[in-house]
C-alpha positions as protocol buffer text, in pm:
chain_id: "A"
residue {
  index: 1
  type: UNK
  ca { x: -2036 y: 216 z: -1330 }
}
residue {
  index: 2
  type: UNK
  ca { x: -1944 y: 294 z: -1711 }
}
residue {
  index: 3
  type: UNK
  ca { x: -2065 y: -16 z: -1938 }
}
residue {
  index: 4
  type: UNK
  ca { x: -1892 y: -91 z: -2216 }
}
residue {
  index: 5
  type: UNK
  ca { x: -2069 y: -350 z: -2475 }
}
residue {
  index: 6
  type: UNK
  ca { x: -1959 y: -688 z: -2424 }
}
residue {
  index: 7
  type: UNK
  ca { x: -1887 y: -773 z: -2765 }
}
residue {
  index: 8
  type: UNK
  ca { x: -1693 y: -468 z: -2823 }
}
residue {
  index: 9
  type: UNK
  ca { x: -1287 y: -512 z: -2959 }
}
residue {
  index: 10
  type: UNK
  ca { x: -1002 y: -323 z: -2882 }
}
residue {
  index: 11
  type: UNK
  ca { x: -686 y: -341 z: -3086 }
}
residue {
  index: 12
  type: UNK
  ca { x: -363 y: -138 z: -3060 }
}
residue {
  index: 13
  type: UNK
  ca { x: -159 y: -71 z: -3361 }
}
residue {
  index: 14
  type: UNK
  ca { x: -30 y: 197 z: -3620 }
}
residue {
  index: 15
  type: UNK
  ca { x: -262 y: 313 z: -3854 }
}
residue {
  index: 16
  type: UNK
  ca { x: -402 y: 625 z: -4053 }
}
residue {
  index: 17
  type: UNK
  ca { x: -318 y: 1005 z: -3918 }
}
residue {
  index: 18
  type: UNK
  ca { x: -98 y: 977 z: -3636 }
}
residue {
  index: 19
  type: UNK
  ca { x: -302 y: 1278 z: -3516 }
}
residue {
  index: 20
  type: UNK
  ca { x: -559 y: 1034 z: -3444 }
}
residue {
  index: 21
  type: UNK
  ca { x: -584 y: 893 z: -3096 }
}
residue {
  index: 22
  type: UNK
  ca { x: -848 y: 602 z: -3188 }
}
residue {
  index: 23
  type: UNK
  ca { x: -1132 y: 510 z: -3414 }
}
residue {
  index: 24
  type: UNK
  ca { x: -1448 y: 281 z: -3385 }
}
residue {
  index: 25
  type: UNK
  ca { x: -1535 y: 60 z: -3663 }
}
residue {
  index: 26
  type: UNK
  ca { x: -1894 y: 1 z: -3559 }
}
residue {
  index: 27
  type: UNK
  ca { x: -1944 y: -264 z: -3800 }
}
residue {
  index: 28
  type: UNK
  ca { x: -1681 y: -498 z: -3754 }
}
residue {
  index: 29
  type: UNK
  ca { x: -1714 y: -356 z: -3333 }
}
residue {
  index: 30
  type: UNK
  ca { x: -1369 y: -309 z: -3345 }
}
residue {
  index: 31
  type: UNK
  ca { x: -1216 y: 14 z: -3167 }
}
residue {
  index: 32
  type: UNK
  ca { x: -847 y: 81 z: -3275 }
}
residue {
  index: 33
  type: UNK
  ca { x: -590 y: 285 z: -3091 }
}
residue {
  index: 34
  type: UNK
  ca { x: -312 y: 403 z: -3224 }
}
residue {
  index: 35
  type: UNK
  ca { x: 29 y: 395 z: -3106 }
}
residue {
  index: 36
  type: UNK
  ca { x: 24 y: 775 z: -3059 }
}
residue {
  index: 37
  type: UNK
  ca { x: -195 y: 706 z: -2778 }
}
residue {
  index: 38
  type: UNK
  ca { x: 51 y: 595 z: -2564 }
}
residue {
  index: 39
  type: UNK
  ca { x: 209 y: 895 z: -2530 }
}
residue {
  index: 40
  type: UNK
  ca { x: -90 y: 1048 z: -2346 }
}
residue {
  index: 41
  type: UNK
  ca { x: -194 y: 1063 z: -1987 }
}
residue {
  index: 42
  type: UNK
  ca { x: -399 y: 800 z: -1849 }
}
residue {
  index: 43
  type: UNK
  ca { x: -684 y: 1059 z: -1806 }
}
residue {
  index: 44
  type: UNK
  ca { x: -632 y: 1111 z: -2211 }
}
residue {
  index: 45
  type: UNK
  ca { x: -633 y: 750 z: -2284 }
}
residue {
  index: 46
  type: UNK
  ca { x: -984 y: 680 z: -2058 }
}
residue {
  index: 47
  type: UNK
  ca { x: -1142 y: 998 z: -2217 }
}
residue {
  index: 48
  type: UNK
  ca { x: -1089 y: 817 z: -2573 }
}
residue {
  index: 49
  type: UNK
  ca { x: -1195 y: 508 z: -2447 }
}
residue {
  index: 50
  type: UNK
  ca { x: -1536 y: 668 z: -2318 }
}
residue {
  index: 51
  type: UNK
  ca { x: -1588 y: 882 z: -2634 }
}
residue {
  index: 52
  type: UNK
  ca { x: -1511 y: 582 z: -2882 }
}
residue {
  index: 53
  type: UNK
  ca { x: -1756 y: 398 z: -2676 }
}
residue {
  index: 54
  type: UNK
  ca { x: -1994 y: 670 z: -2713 }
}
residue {
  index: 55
  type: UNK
  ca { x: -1962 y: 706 z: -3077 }
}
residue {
  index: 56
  type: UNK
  ca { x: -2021 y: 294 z: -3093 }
}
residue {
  index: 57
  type: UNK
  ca { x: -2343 y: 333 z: -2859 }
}
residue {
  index: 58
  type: UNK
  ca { x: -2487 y: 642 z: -3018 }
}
residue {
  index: 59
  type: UNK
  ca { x: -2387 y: 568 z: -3388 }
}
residue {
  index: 60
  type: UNK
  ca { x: -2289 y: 927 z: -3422 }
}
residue {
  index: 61
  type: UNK
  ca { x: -1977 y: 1013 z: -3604 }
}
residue {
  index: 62
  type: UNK
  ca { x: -1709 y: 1271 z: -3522 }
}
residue {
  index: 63
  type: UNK
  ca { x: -1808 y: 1606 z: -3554 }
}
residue {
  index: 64
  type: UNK
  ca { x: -2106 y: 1548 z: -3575 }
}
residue {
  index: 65
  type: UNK
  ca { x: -2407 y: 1836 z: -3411 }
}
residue {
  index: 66
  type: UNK
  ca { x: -2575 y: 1458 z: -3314 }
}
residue {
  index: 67
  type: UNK
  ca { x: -2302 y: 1363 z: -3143 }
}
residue {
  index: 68
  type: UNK
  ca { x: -2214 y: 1638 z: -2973 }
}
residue {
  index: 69
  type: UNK
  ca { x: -2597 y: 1678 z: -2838 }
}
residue {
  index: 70
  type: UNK
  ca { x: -2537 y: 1346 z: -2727 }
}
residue {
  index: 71
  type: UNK
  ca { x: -2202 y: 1445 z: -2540 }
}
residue {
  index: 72
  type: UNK
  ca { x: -2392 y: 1708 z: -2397 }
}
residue {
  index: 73
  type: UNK
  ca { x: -2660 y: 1516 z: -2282 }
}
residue {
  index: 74
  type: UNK
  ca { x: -2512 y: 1193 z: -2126 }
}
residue {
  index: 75
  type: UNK
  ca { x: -2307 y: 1504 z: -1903 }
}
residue {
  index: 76
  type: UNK
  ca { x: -2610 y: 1624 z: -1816 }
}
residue {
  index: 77
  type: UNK
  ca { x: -2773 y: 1312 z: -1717 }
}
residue {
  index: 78
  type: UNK
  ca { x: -2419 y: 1206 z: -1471 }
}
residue {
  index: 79
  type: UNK
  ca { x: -2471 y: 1531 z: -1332 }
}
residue {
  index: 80
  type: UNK
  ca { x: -2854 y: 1541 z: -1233 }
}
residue {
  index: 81
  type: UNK
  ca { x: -2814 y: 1173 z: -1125 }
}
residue {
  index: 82
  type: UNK
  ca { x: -2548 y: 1243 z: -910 }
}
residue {
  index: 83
  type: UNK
  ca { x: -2723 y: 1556 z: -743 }
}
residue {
  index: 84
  type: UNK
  ca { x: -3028 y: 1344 z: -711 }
}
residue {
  index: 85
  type: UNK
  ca { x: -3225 y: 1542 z: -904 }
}
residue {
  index: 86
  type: UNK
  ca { x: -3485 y: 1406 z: -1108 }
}
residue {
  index: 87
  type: UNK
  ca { x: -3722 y: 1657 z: -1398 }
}
């Protein structure tokens, strides 16, 4: 039941650091992955879909202490929602 935004992009191509897996362009709702990506497992590539998706929806930037409360929290949240559990 992940939602990704309707009028989000993705593109494949070469581009920048080939360190880097992908990148969101928030403006333009673009998200780019790079060819490096391929390489990776399939559980690699849906993590990076799910955390550019998260860095579109939270407008938080890469290492970032916003983003990474906001990491934190959204875990949190799957995990008391699966357990039922409501504070």
């Amino acid at each position: 039941n992940y939602e990704i935004p309707a009028d989000l992009k993705f593109i494949y191509g070469v581009f920048g650091d080939a360190k880097v897996w992908a990148r969101v362009n928030s403006e333009e709702k673009i998200v780019m992955f790079s060819a490096e990506l391929k390489r990776k497992s399939i559980f690699d590539v849906v993590a990076t879909v799910v955390e550019e998706v998260e860095h579109y929806k939270s407008g938080f930037g890469d290492c970032s202490r916003e983003f990474q409360q906001h990491w934190i929290n959204l875990y949190v949240r799957e995990i008391l929602q699966k357990n039922k559990v409501q504070l």
